[in-house]
Amino acid sequence: MTAPIIQLTDIRKSFGPVEVLKGVTMDLVPGRVSALVGDNGAGKSTLIKGLSGAQPYDTGNVVIDGVKTTLSSPRDAAHHGIEVVYQDLALAENLDIVQNMFLGRESTHNGMVDGAEMELQASSTLASLSVRTIKSVRQKVSSLSGGQRQTVAIARAVLQKARVVILDEPTAALGVAQTEQVLQLVRRLADAGVAVLIVSHNLADVFKVADHINVLYLGSMVASLETTETNYNDVIGYITGIKTQEVSA
Amino acid sequence: MSTTEGKEKNTVSPPNPLLTTPTTLIGSGHDGTVRDQFRAWIQRIRGGEMGMLPALGGFLVLVILFSVLSPFFLSPINLANLLTQTAALAMLAIALTFVILLAEIDLSAGVTGGVGMASWILLVNKVHVPWGLALLIAFAIGAVIGSFIGYFVAKVGIPSFVVTLGLFLGFQGLNLVLLGDGGLYRVETPEVLAIMSNNLQGWQGWVLAAIIIMITFFTGLYDRRRRQKVGVAVRPFPLLLAKTAAWAAFALIAVGLLNQNRSTSIIQISGVPIVVPLAIAVLWVGTVVLDRTRFGLHLYAVGGNPEAARRAGINVARVRIAAFMICSTLAVMSGLFSASQTGTIEPTAGKDIVLQGVAAAVVGGVSLFGGRGKIIQAAVGALVISSITNGLGLLGLPAGITFLVTGGVLVLAATVDAVSRRRSGSSSLARG
């Protein structure tokens, strides 16, 4: 098996007296789609926020490329190639696709924003993800559908040479066809060697796209399963706390 | 300290294979024939991206209407009057656009101009500072006021409406304190008076027109070359020629009209008022900043979605403060134009003009919701508003009618904005 890019061991995080993460262990491996599932309040968001650097963990080991690291700011995370695509996507609707994909990291030429170069890179990134539904990269994001917006947000992560892409509920607001498109995109992303972590409530999507499923229950990683070796009912059992499995690091 | 034993280190980041796959590019709106471009443009307009079209159309309608109703409207003297009447308002509308783009407002912009000019006249008259240096100090005072507003809005978190309403009231008082109750100073610096009352010589006007034409053409050419070099689609060349021709026609006709003698007495008065090249220079620099710099892009991003901007690593507070600083500094420029026009500096200066400035920006198509609009639109909006005042004045209608019409136009413009916003939102749903 390929060496994981990120290994989390014994991650803990408390908010005051409330222990939200109670020693979580998880690996993210290049070329694989891992899913993170769990009921509301299980600690999924807290786990992701730690990886994104937005809300550092209290204790525990974060090992990236075999080296122990701390992720104390979003900049740290970006430096390690970790990109998070949040559920609300964080796109500026009044800007076009190119401007959104480069927001905050625009390339310049003679001190001015280099629209041509950015356009070329944005366009080839989208094309390499086999995105066919977008007509023009100079469309305003306000004119895009939900699935297309998700695509732009993912493409932005790819453009930043992300090695780890974390998707927070990527299909929550999408219709059937658009969900299909986004899941295909997620698959292509992993096939290209990116470690993908998908956080979702939708088990059908998870089973369709994920290679590996991690289940959080009240702050503990109660199961870490290969998708091929488990089934729907088992996963639901773990999510609801009816079943438990000891996860070894 | 490494906690992994026996696992190979993978510290070299592999090149992202996604980015090296050869593929065909997605369109950019620059590809296709003139006809495709035209069709795409129509589609954008129908999708609600109208830009300055409504304002420009409105302006043309007004020009035609007033020139039919009053033969005097298109006369060179009235055109020159219209331009000088518009200058201060247009400058204020341009200033306000920088904060309106952030969905903020600066109610104190007008009186900030007043404070700047009050300081200027005191420096010149009482301290005997050279007028140019005093002007620089006045602009600096504007910038400081702007940073003050920006600090309270961006760092303390008070709505800009409240902060600037406070300053609007406070600065009226400050102006009274500075200039004394009922104190009215006459501007005696000839250079400052010249801005509004003197004109470029005939040939200078033509040079101005030539500069406008060349800037249009060569910026277009530069962008084209850059795109070709990078290897992305370029628009058909005739489009650039057409754009240049449109600007050329506009500039040449305007200069031609203004270069005619507009005096009713024996002394000749002709030429482009000096305020015009000044305003155009500010307009051009401002447009370059907004359209082509990272700061400009970030300003639009913060106006469109502050949270997205923040997550993209943009220093949102800094962008906000900078926008207020630009607004207040340009507001002093607007105050300068007013002072030059009236020849006086008084404590109440700038009190009434600020809401007209907001109206001008909105009429021009700058969205109060933030993130949409250009400063040239604000300038066109100012032209619309002052041609209403000017035209109705020529027709001898009472001032009450002027206010009513201006108000109606403002509501109409705001409606166009709201509807086009809704349309650009709903078209996205329709495409789903």
XYZ file of C-alpha atoms in Angstrom:
681
model
C 0.000 0.000 0.000
C 1.181 3.519 -0.742
C 2.462 5.454 2.237
C -0.146 7.783 3.667
C 0.331 11.517 3.153
C -1.316 12.283 6.457
C -1.449 10.136 9.541
C -3.464 11.312 12.497
C -2.952 9.494 15.778
C -4.611 10.030 19.138
C -6.061 13.421 18.153
C -7.853 15.154 21.014
C -9.768 18.388 21.151
C -11.952 19.868 23.874
C -14.104 22.925 24.052
C -14.142 23.743 27.749
C -15.381 20.683 29.578
C -16.721 19.088 26.399
C -14.374 16.553 24.840
C -15.211 16.580 21.155
C -12.415 14.382 19.829
C -11.311 11.561 22.108
C -8.179 10.143 20.572
C -8.955 9.877 16.871
C -6.768 7.991 14.442
C -7.029 8.313 10.668
C -4.830 7.907 7.574
C -5.171 9.677 4.253
C -3.533 7.885 1.356
C -2.741 9.294 -2.109
C -4.984 7.949 -4.842
C -7.709 6.916 -2.442
C -11.046 8.378 -1.548
C -11.619 8.117 2.178
C -15.008 8.902 3.621
C -15.663 10.365 7.030
C -19.146 9.615 8.302
C -20.867 10.046 11.595
C -23.987 11.520 13.072
C -24.394 15.185 13.930
C -22.123 16.100 16.806
C -19.800 13.154 16.235
C -16.874 15.531 15.708
C -16.522 15.458 11.928
C -16.321 19.221 11.567
C -13.848 19.558 14.419
C -11.638 16.934 12.834
C -11.690 18.734 9.483
C -11.106 22.150 10.997
C -7.986 20.784 12.624
C -6.713 19.476 9.303
C -7.445 22.785 7.611
C -5.474 24.599 10.290
C -8.467 26.741 11.159
C -8.831 25.253 14.638
C -5.723 23.374 15.786
C -6.014 20.158 17.811
C -5.201 20.162 21.512
C -2.992 17.083 21.486
C -2.140 14.191 19.220
C 0.228 13.512 16.374
C -0.160 14.910 12.910
C 2.348 13.233 10.645
C 2.645 14.526 7.103
C 4.912 12.691 4.678
C 6.365 10.842 7.633
C 7.307 14.014 9.502
C 5.552 15.154 12.633
C 3.975 18.537 12.032
C 1.596 20.958 13.605
C -1.116 22.605 11.559
C -1.658 25.856 13.378
C -3.035 28.046 10.590
C -4.732 27.681 7.213
C -1.446 28.827 5.722
C 0.340 25.827 7.261
C -2.260 23.524 5.775
C -1.985 25.133 2.353
C 1.782 24.850 2.587
C 1.434 21.089 2.998
C -0.961 20.909 0.072
C -4.109 20.453 2.150
C -7.148 22.181 0.666
C -10.632 22.141 2.133
C -13.731 22.657 0.018
C -16.387 23.775 2.471
C -20.063 23.102 2.053
C -20.816 26.768 1.365
C -17.999 26.720 -1.200
C -16.809 30.259 -0.419
C -17.037 31.569 -3.952
C -17.585 35.224 -4.801
C -20.614 35.148 -7.066
C -19.855 38.510 -8.628
C -16.508 37.302 -9.931
C -15.916 34.946 -12.829
C -14.584 31.401 -12.633
C -10.963 32.353 -13.295
C -10.986 35.080 -10.667
C -12.515 32.732 -8.121
C -10.055 29.962 -8.814
C -7.152 32.339 -8.251
C -8.702 34.445 -5.496
C -6.028 35.628 -3.097
C -3.264 34.041 -5.183
C -3.506 35.955 -8.432
C -0.540 35.857 -10.743
C 0.752 39.192 -11.938
C 2.626 40.451 -14.955
C 4.287 43.878 -14.785
C 2.458 44.512 -11.518
C -0.952 43.996 -13.051
C -3.180 40.957 -12.644
C -2.231 38.523 -15.395
C -5.665 37.586 -16.725
C -4.334 35.667 -19.707
C -2.046 33.379 -17.744
C -4.687 32.764 -15.064
C -7.262 32.021 -17.714
C -5.000 29.481 -19.374
C -4.281 27.669 -16.117
C -7.881 27.730 -14.932
C -9.062 26.479 -18.272
C -6.560 23.656 -18.525
C -7.222 22.606 -14.937
C -10.945 22.365 -15.598
C -10.333 20.588 -18.883
C -7.989 18.084 -17.235
C -10.775 17.283 -14.785
C -12.902 16.501 -17.859
C -15.335 19.251 -16.966
C -17.635 19.606 -19.930
C -20.616 21.450 -18.562
C -18.915 24.831 -18.281
C -19.122 26.936 -21.402
C -16.765 29.748 -20.569
C -14.231 30.261 -17.793
C -15.120 33.934 -17.864
C -18.704 33.254 -16.751
C -19.709 34.850 -13.483
C -20.140 32.278 -10.733
C -23.670 33.636 -10.146
C -24.642 32.098 -13.492
C -23.466 28.602 -12.529
C -25.513 25.706 -11.206
C -24.792 24.117 -7.831
C -22.845 21.250 -9.379
C -20.806 23.604 -11.520
C -19.991 25.695 -8.461
C -18.843 22.595 -6.631
C -16.696 21.775 -9.645
C -15.137 25.230 -9.594
C -14.421 24.941 -5.871
C -12.761 21.552 -6.358
C -10.841 22.786 -9.381
C -9.576 25.672 -7.273
C -8.117 23.165 -4.823
C -6.535 21.218 -7.685
C -5.099 24.408 -9.128
C -3.308 25.076 -5.848
C -1.521 21.746 -6.409
C -3.393 20.196 -3.528
C -2.230 16.738 -2.492
C -5.008 16.354 0.020
C -8.483 17.574 -0.796
C -11.116 17.560 1.920
C -14.692 17.867 0.705
C -17.339 18.867 3.228
C -20.749 17.537 2.160
C -20.014 18.025 -1.548
C -23.328 16.638 -2.725
C -25.667 17.929 -0.033
C -27.405 20.556 -2.162
C -27.236 18.836 -5.536
C -29.675 17.064 -7.795
C -29.168 13.524 -9.049
C -27.309 14.324 -12.266
C -25.122 16.916 -10.626
C -24.292 14.592 -7.746
C -23.187 12.023 -10.302
C -20.937 14.607 -11.981
C -19.333 15.640 -8.731
C -18.749 12.037 -7.639
C -17.078 11.301 -10.956
C -14.916 14.347 -10.429
C -13.967 13.102 -6.959
C -12.999 9.762 -8.457
C -10.837 11.382 -11.130
C -9.179 13.493 -8.481
C -8.152 10.390 -6.557
C -7.091 8.570 -9.714
C -4.726 11.439 -10.361
C -2.974 10.702 -7.083
C -4.683 13.095 -4.711
C -5.694 11.914 -1.266
C -9.391 12.746 -0.985
C -11.399 12.904 2.217
C -15.112 13.209 1.700
C -17.388 14.098 4.591
C -20.947 13.117 3.914
C -24.244 12.156 5.429
C -25.265 10.476 2.237
C -24.228 6.830 2.528
C -25.276 6.035 -1.033
C -22.741 8.547 -2.299
C -20.134 7.293 0.127
C -20.504 3.709 -1.040
C -20.412 4.832 -4.641
C -17.187 6.787 -4.464
C -15.155 5.915 -1.365
C -12.449 3.268 -1.096
C -12.354 3.461 2.656
C -14.882 4.509 5.271
C -14.072 6.040 8.656
C -16.884 6.255 11.177
C -16.867 8.735 14.046
C -19.160 8.183 17.010
C -19.197 10.726 19.830
C -15.622 11.770 19.228
C -14.113 8.335 18.743
C -13.197 6.568 15.530
C -15.356 3.490 16.005
C -14.680 1.906 12.636
C -12.261 2.122 9.747
C -13.416 -0.125 6.957
C -12.600 -0.974 3.357
C -15.722 -0.215 1.355
C -15.566 -3.608 -0.334
C -15.563 -5.410 2.998
C -18.558 -3.788 4.579
C -22.136 -2.920 3.847
C -24.762 -0.313 4.427
C -26.244 -1.820 7.574
C -22.878 -2.261 9.273
C -21.956 1.358 8.650
C -25.297 2.538 9.964
C -24.725 0.360 12.983
C -21.414 2.057 13.665
C -22.822 5.536 13.079
C -25.644 5.008 15.521
C -23.416 3.335 18.062
C -25.074 -0.076 17.947
C -21.901 -1.702 16.697
C -18.300 -0.978 17.687
C -14.929 -2.045 16.397
C -11.572 -1.374 17.952
C -9.472 0.621 15.523
C -5.768 0.062 15.712
C -3.423 2.657 14.359
C 10.534 13.968 15.927
C 9.177 11.364 13.609
C 6.706 8.872 14.929
C 6.653 6.624 11.908
C 8.954 3.639 11.963
C 9.609 1.458 8.979
C 7.541 3.574 6.677
C 9.272 5.220 3.781
C 9.312 8.955 3.806
C 7.482 10.595 1.023
C 8.650 14.146 1.318
C 8.982 14.900 -2.375
C 5.707 16.284 -3.600
C 4.768 14.487 -6.797
C 3.933 16.719 -9.737
C 0.198 16.928 -10.074
C -0.556 14.734 -13.070
C -3.875 16.492 -13.536
C -2.119 19.612 -14.676
C 0.027 17.895 -17.261
C -2.691 16.023 -19.112
C -2.996 17.478 -22.599
C -6.548 18.577 -23.178
C -8.561 21.087 -25.094
C -9.359 24.335 -23.374
C -12.736 25.569 -22.260
C -14.098 28.707 -23.867
C -13.350 32.097 -22.404
C -15.788 34.392 -24.164
C -12.907 35.724 -26.230
C -13.205 33.008 -28.845
C -15.447 32.991 -31.872
C -16.332 35.411 -34.612
C -17.670 38.931 -34.262
C -21.125 37.442 -34.594
C -20.583 34.952 -31.762
C -19.244 37.758 -29.620
C -22.291 39.849 -30.309
C -24.599 36.982 -29.491
C -22.733 36.254 -26.239
C -23.000 39.923 -25.342
C -26.762 39.929 -25.898
C -27.003 36.816 -23.745
C -25.055 38.457 -20.939
C -27.340 41.478 -21.052
C -30.397 39.265 -20.914
C -28.812 37.424 -18.017
C -28.747 40.692 -16.074
C -25.181 41.856 -16.665
C -26.136 45.187 -18.151
C -23.193 47.221 -16.944
C -23.485 50.865 -17.877
C -25.965 50.251 -20.657
C -29.090 51.540 -18.853
C -27.302 54.687 -17.681
C -25.782 55.392 -21.068
C -29.124 54.726 -22.744
C -30.836 56.980 -20.227
C -28.293 59.701 -20.860
C -28.832 59.487 -24.624
C -32.603 59.634 -24.159
C -32.232 62.699 -21.958
C -29.909 64.391 -24.448
C -32.312 63.763 -27.313
C -35.333 64.795 -25.245
C -33.806 68.022 -23.977
C -32.267 68.963 -27.300
C -35.686 68.626 -28.923
C -37.373 70.619 -26.163
C -34.715 73.304 -25.910
C -32.460 74.330 -28.800
C -30.084 75.711 -26.225
C -29.296 72.339 -24.634
C -26.726 71.151 -27.171
C -25.119 74.570 -27.597
C -21.379 74.660 -26.806
C -21.873 76.999 -23.865
C -24.415 74.727 -22.231
C -22.308 71.640 -22.869
C -19.353 73.307 -21.161
C -21.660 74.307 -18.310
C -22.974 70.772 -18.052
C -19.446 69.400 -17.755
C -18.368 71.843 -15.066
C -21.653 71.343 -13.201
C -21.102 67.577 -13.308
C -17.431 67.539 -12.293
C -17.767 67.796 -8.502
C -20.714 65.396 -8.438
C -18.974 62.905 -10.728
C -15.828 62.987 -8.602
C -17.879 62.377 -5.454
C -19.773 59.537 -7.140
C -16.442 57.992 -8.183
C -15.182 58.361 -4.616
C -18.298 56.742 -3.181
C -18.124 53.873 -5.670
C -15.048 52.515 -3.898
C -17.039 52.001 -0.691
C -20.369 51.155 -2.327
C -18.555 48.261 -4.053
C -17.996 46.898 -0.546
C -21.707 47.323 0.224
C -20.699 50.144 2.571
C -21.627 53.804 2.479
C -19.882 57.054 3.315
C -22.425 59.710 4.230
C -19.642 61.987 5.369
C -17.892 62.104 1.973
C -19.342 65.511 1.063
C -18.460 67.215 4.334
C -15.070 65.477 4.329
C -14.450 67.384 1.108
C -15.573 70.458 3.031
C -13.128 69.779 5.885
C -10.317 69.224 3.383
C -10.982 72.508 1.596
C -11.522 74.416 4.854
C -8.096 73.233 5.995
C -6.700 74.196 2.628
C -7.987 77.771 2.708
C -6.818 78.257 6.291
C -3.358 76.950 5.395
C -3.184 79.230 2.378
C -4.710 82.346 3.941
C -3.550 82.147 7.558
C -0.371 80.085 7.498
C 0.682 81.179 3.989
C 1.549 77.696 2.874
C 1.983 77.454 -0.935
C -1.325 76.411 -2.459
C 0.037 73.202 -3.981
C 1.530 71.989 -0.720
C -1.641 72.966 1.106
C -3.615 70.904 -1.388
C -1.434 67.881 -0.734
C -2.019 68.354 2.992
C -5.775 68.590 2.346
C -5.668 65.280 0.442
C -3.659 63.763 3.286
C -6.313 64.960 5.746
C -8.868 63.200 3.549
C -6.835 60.004 3.664
C -6.551 60.209 7.462
C -10.315 60.722 7.787
C -10.837 57.724 5.524
C -8.542 55.519 7.566
C -10.401 56.636 10.687
C -13.754 55.603 9.186
C -12.223 52.391 7.870
C -10.807 51.536 11.271
C -14.177 51.912 12.964
C -15.962 49.946 10.271
C -13.442 47.148 9.715
C -11.828 46.737 13.132
C -14.415 47.940 15.638
C -17.308 46.616 13.577
C -19.664 49.588 13.569
C -21.883 49.787 10.453
C -20.466 52.372 8.065
C -23.866 54.069 7.923
C -23.603 54.929 11.624
C -19.928 55.898 11.672
C -20.281 58.189 8.680
C -23.596 59.617 9.865
C -21.770 60.596 13.027
C -18.999 62.187 11.015
C -21.533 63.854 8.721
C -22.938 65.679 11.724
C -19.589 66.163 13.428
C -17.792 67.552 10.400
C -20.491 70.153 9.819
C -19.641 71.342 13.285
C -15.916 71.099 12.607
C -16.317 73.190 9.490
C -18.148 75.835 11.509
C -15.371 75.808 14.078
C -12.655 76.010 11.453
C -14.192 78.717 9.306
C -16.191 80.524 11.967
C -19.939 80.918 12.041
C -21.103 82.254 8.712
C -17.487 82.541 7.677
C -17.148 82.546 3.942
C -13.730 82.571 2.355
C -13.055 83.621 -1.200
C -10.709 81.446 -3.174
C -8.025 83.699 -4.585
C -5.562 81.148 -5.902
C -5.769 81.543 -9.693
C -4.624 77.967 -10.327
C -7.531 76.601 -8.301
C -10.074 78.902 -9.904
C -8.669 77.941 -13.308
C -9.803 74.314 -12.886
C -13.389 75.298 -13.628
C -13.147 78.661 -15.318
C -10.231 78.228 -17.682
C -10.017 76.062 -20.742
C -7.435 74.107 -22.639
C -6.290 75.716 -25.867
C -7.776 74.304 -29.032
C -4.783 72.134 -29.928
C -4.506 70.873 -26.346
C -8.077 69.639 -26.613
C -7.192 67.672 -29.735
C -4.144 66.240 -27.996
C -6.424 65.138 -25.149
C -8.696 63.414 -27.662
C -5.681 61.764 -29.284
C -4.442 60.524 -25.895
C -7.845 58.996 -25.119
C -7.925 57.261 -28.493
C -4.371 55.990 -28.163
C -4.867 54.695 -24.637
C -7.973 52.798 -25.735
C -6.253 51.307 -28.741
C -2.913 50.465 -27.184
C -4.317 48.969 -23.982
C -6.487 46.769 -26.181
C -3.499 45.875 -28.320
C -1.346 45.169 -25.268
C -3.960 42.828 -23.785
C -4.275 41.106 -27.127
C -0.531 40.582 -27.478
C -0.347 39.257 -23.935
C -3.158 36.778 -24.562
C -1.584 35.648 -27.819
C 1.766 35.178 -26.137
C 0.232 33.090 -23.348
C -1.782 31.172 -25.916
C -5.409 31.892 -25.100
C -8.135 32.985 -27.477
C -8.302 36.629 -28.541
C -11.313 38.567 -29.716
C -11.523 39.368 -33.427
C -9.374 42.391 -34.225
C -12.236 44.415 -35.773
C -13.858 44.536 -32.321
C -10.898 46.456 -30.942
C -11.066 48.786 -33.927
C -14.775 49.301 -33.357
C -14.231 50.049 -29.682
C -11.479 52.517 -30.495
C -13.662 54.101 -33.167
C -16.504 54.549 -30.677
C -14.238 56.284 -28.187
C -12.659 58.313 -30.991
C -16.030 59.508 -32.239
C -17.095 60.458 -28.711
C -13.828 62.262 -27.910
C -13.561 64.079 -31.234
C -17.176 65.264 -31.227
C -16.899 66.477 -27.639
C -13.640 68.330 -28.276
C -14.980 69.703 -31.557
C -18.052 71.133 -29.829
C -16.093 72.518 -26.893
C -13.511 74.125 -29.173
C -16.159 76.345 -30.733
C -16.524 79.861 -29.448
C -19.242 79.797 -26.807
C -19.015 83.403 -25.690
C -21.947 85.747 -26.146
C -19.677 88.788 -26.013
C -16.705 89.875 -28.066
C -14.105 88.004 -26.000
C -13.747 84.457 -27.240
C -14.331 81.545 -24.879
C -13.524 78.124 -26.241
C -11.763 74.910 -25.388
C -12.138 71.970 -23.069
C -12.517 73.055 -19.412
C -9.388 72.151 -17.437
C -11.441 70.041 -15.041
C -12.157 67.536 -17.824
C -8.624 66.160 -18.264
C -8.245 66.100 -14.457
C -11.410 64.077 -14.010
C -10.499 61.774 -16.896
C -7.074 61.128 -15.366
C -8.640 60.139 -12.028
C -11.175 58.010 -13.870
C -8.460 56.249 -15.827
C -6.180 55.581 -12.849
C -9.146 54.402 -10.781
C -10.286 52.070 -13.530
C -6.822 50.565 -13.895
C -6.640 50.034 -10.131
C -10.040 48.360 -9.976
C -9.769 46.264 -13.129
C -6.145 45.297 -13.244
C -4.588 45.195 -9.806
C -4.874 42.551 -7.137
C -6.235 45.202 -4.796
C -9.046 45.986 -7.220
C -9.947 42.334 -7.599
C -9.892 41.879 -3.836
C -12.170 44.900 -3.446
C -14.753 43.236 -5.684
C -14.278 39.928 -3.872
C -14.828 41.490 -0.457
C -17.888 43.266 -1.830
C -19.269 40.068 -3.299
C -18.528 37.625 -0.486
C -16.383 38.800 2.434
C -16.233 35.294 3.907
C -14.912 33.843 0.646
C -12.358 36.618 0.478
C -11.263 35.988 4.047
C -10.871 32.264 3.429
C -8.872 32.972 0.301
C -6.345 34.717 2.522
C -7.323 38.279 1.648
C -6.869 40.780 4.460
C -10.469 41.963 4.439
C -9.985 44.693 7.042
C -7.104 46.198 5.088
C -9.120 46.246 1.873
C -11.994 47.990 3.694
C -9.750 50.617 5.258
C -8.039 51.275 1.918
C -11.399 51.738 0.199
C -12.517 54.317 2.767
C -9.187 56.106 2.429
C -9.549 56.326 -1.345
C -13.139 57.503 -0.952
C -12.307 60.298 1.469
C -9.261 61.437 -0.512
C -11.248 61.659 -3.735
C -13.991 63.405 -1.753
C -11.482 66.200 -1.068
C -10.851 66.301 -4.832
C -14.592 66.733 -5.287
C -14.515 69.517 -2.684
C -11.726 71.169 -4.656
C -13.843 71.105 -7.812
C -16.792 72.633 -5.926
C -14.615 75.350 -4.440
C -13.182 76.130 -7.844
C -16.651 76.343 -9.333
C -18.215 78.574 -6.702
C -15.001 80.475 -5.953
C -15.849 80.283 -2.280
C -15.324 77.991 0.668
C -18.082 77.923 3.254
C -18.897 75.864 6.360
C -21.910 74.169 4.782
C -19.971 72.919 1.756
C -20.624 69.313 0.789
C -23.661 68.883 2.997
C -26.197 68.427 0.231
C -24.128 66.852 -2.491
C -23.383 63.521 -0.810
C -26.772 61.907 -1.331
C -26.731 63.080 -4.921
C -23.376 61.369 -5.226
C -24.854 58.109 -3.976
C -27.774 58.601 -6.359
C -25.373 59.197 -9.256
C -23.481 55.987 -8.541
C -26.702 53.983 -8.281
C -28.196 55.548 -11.395
C -24.974 54.640 -13.190
C -25.473 51.008 -12.238
C -23.184 50.623 -9.221
C -24.986 48.149 -6.982
C -25.660 49.136 -3.385
C -25.569 45.403 -2.620
C -21.841 45.547 -3.310
C -19.483 43.885 -5.716
C -20.943 45.200 -8.947
C -20.189 48.376 -10.849
C -17.388 50.461 -12.291
C -16.338 54.021 -11.588
C -17.049 55.086 -15.161
C -20.646 54.079 -14.500
C -20.714 56.420 -11.515
C -19.433 59.217 -13.756
C -22.132 58.506 -16.350
C -24.718 58.437 -13.539
C -23.519 61.869 -12.459
C -23.939 63.084 -16.052
C -27.513 61.762 -16.070
C -28.385 63.520 -12.831
C -26.842 66.814 -13.760
C -28.376 66.772 -17.235
C -31.773 66.383 -15.578
C -31.056 69.420 -13.424
C -29.560 71.323 -16.324
C -32.220 70.391 -18.896
C -35.217 70.990 -16.662
C -33.629 74.265 -15.612
C -33.368 75.310 -19.261
C -37.039 74.486 -19.729
C -37.803 76.863 -16.894
C -39.373 74.221 -14.693
C -39.315 74.863 -10.960
C -36.698 73.165 -8.789
C -39.389 70.979 -7.206
C -39.924 69.197 -10.512
C -36.187 68.584 -10.830
C -36.088 66.853 -7.473
C -39.138 64.779 -8.334
C -37.660 63.645 -11.642
C -34.257 62.914 -10.116
C -35.913 60.867 -7.401
C -37.935 58.958 -9.957
C -34.840 58.184 -12.011
C -33.049 56.957 -8.887
C -35.853 54.575 -7.972
C -35.974 53.371 -11.558
C -32.226 52.701 -11.539
C -32.416 50.871 -8.217
C -35.236 48.755 -9.643
C -33.133 47.877 -12.678
C -30.341 46.866 -10.313
C -32.581 44.701 -8.127
C -34.277 43.033 -11.085
C -31.019 42.316 -12.897
C -29.606 40.878 -9.696
C -32.585 38.603 -9.378
C -32.297 37.621 -12.991
C -28.637 36.749 -12.774
C -29.498 34.676 -9.706
C -32.484 32.926 -11.209
C -30.775 32.129 -14.481
C -28.357 30.014 -12.502
C -31.209 28.028 -11.030
C -32.845 27.647 -14.406
C -29.715 26.147 -15.841
C -29.416 23.520 -13.062
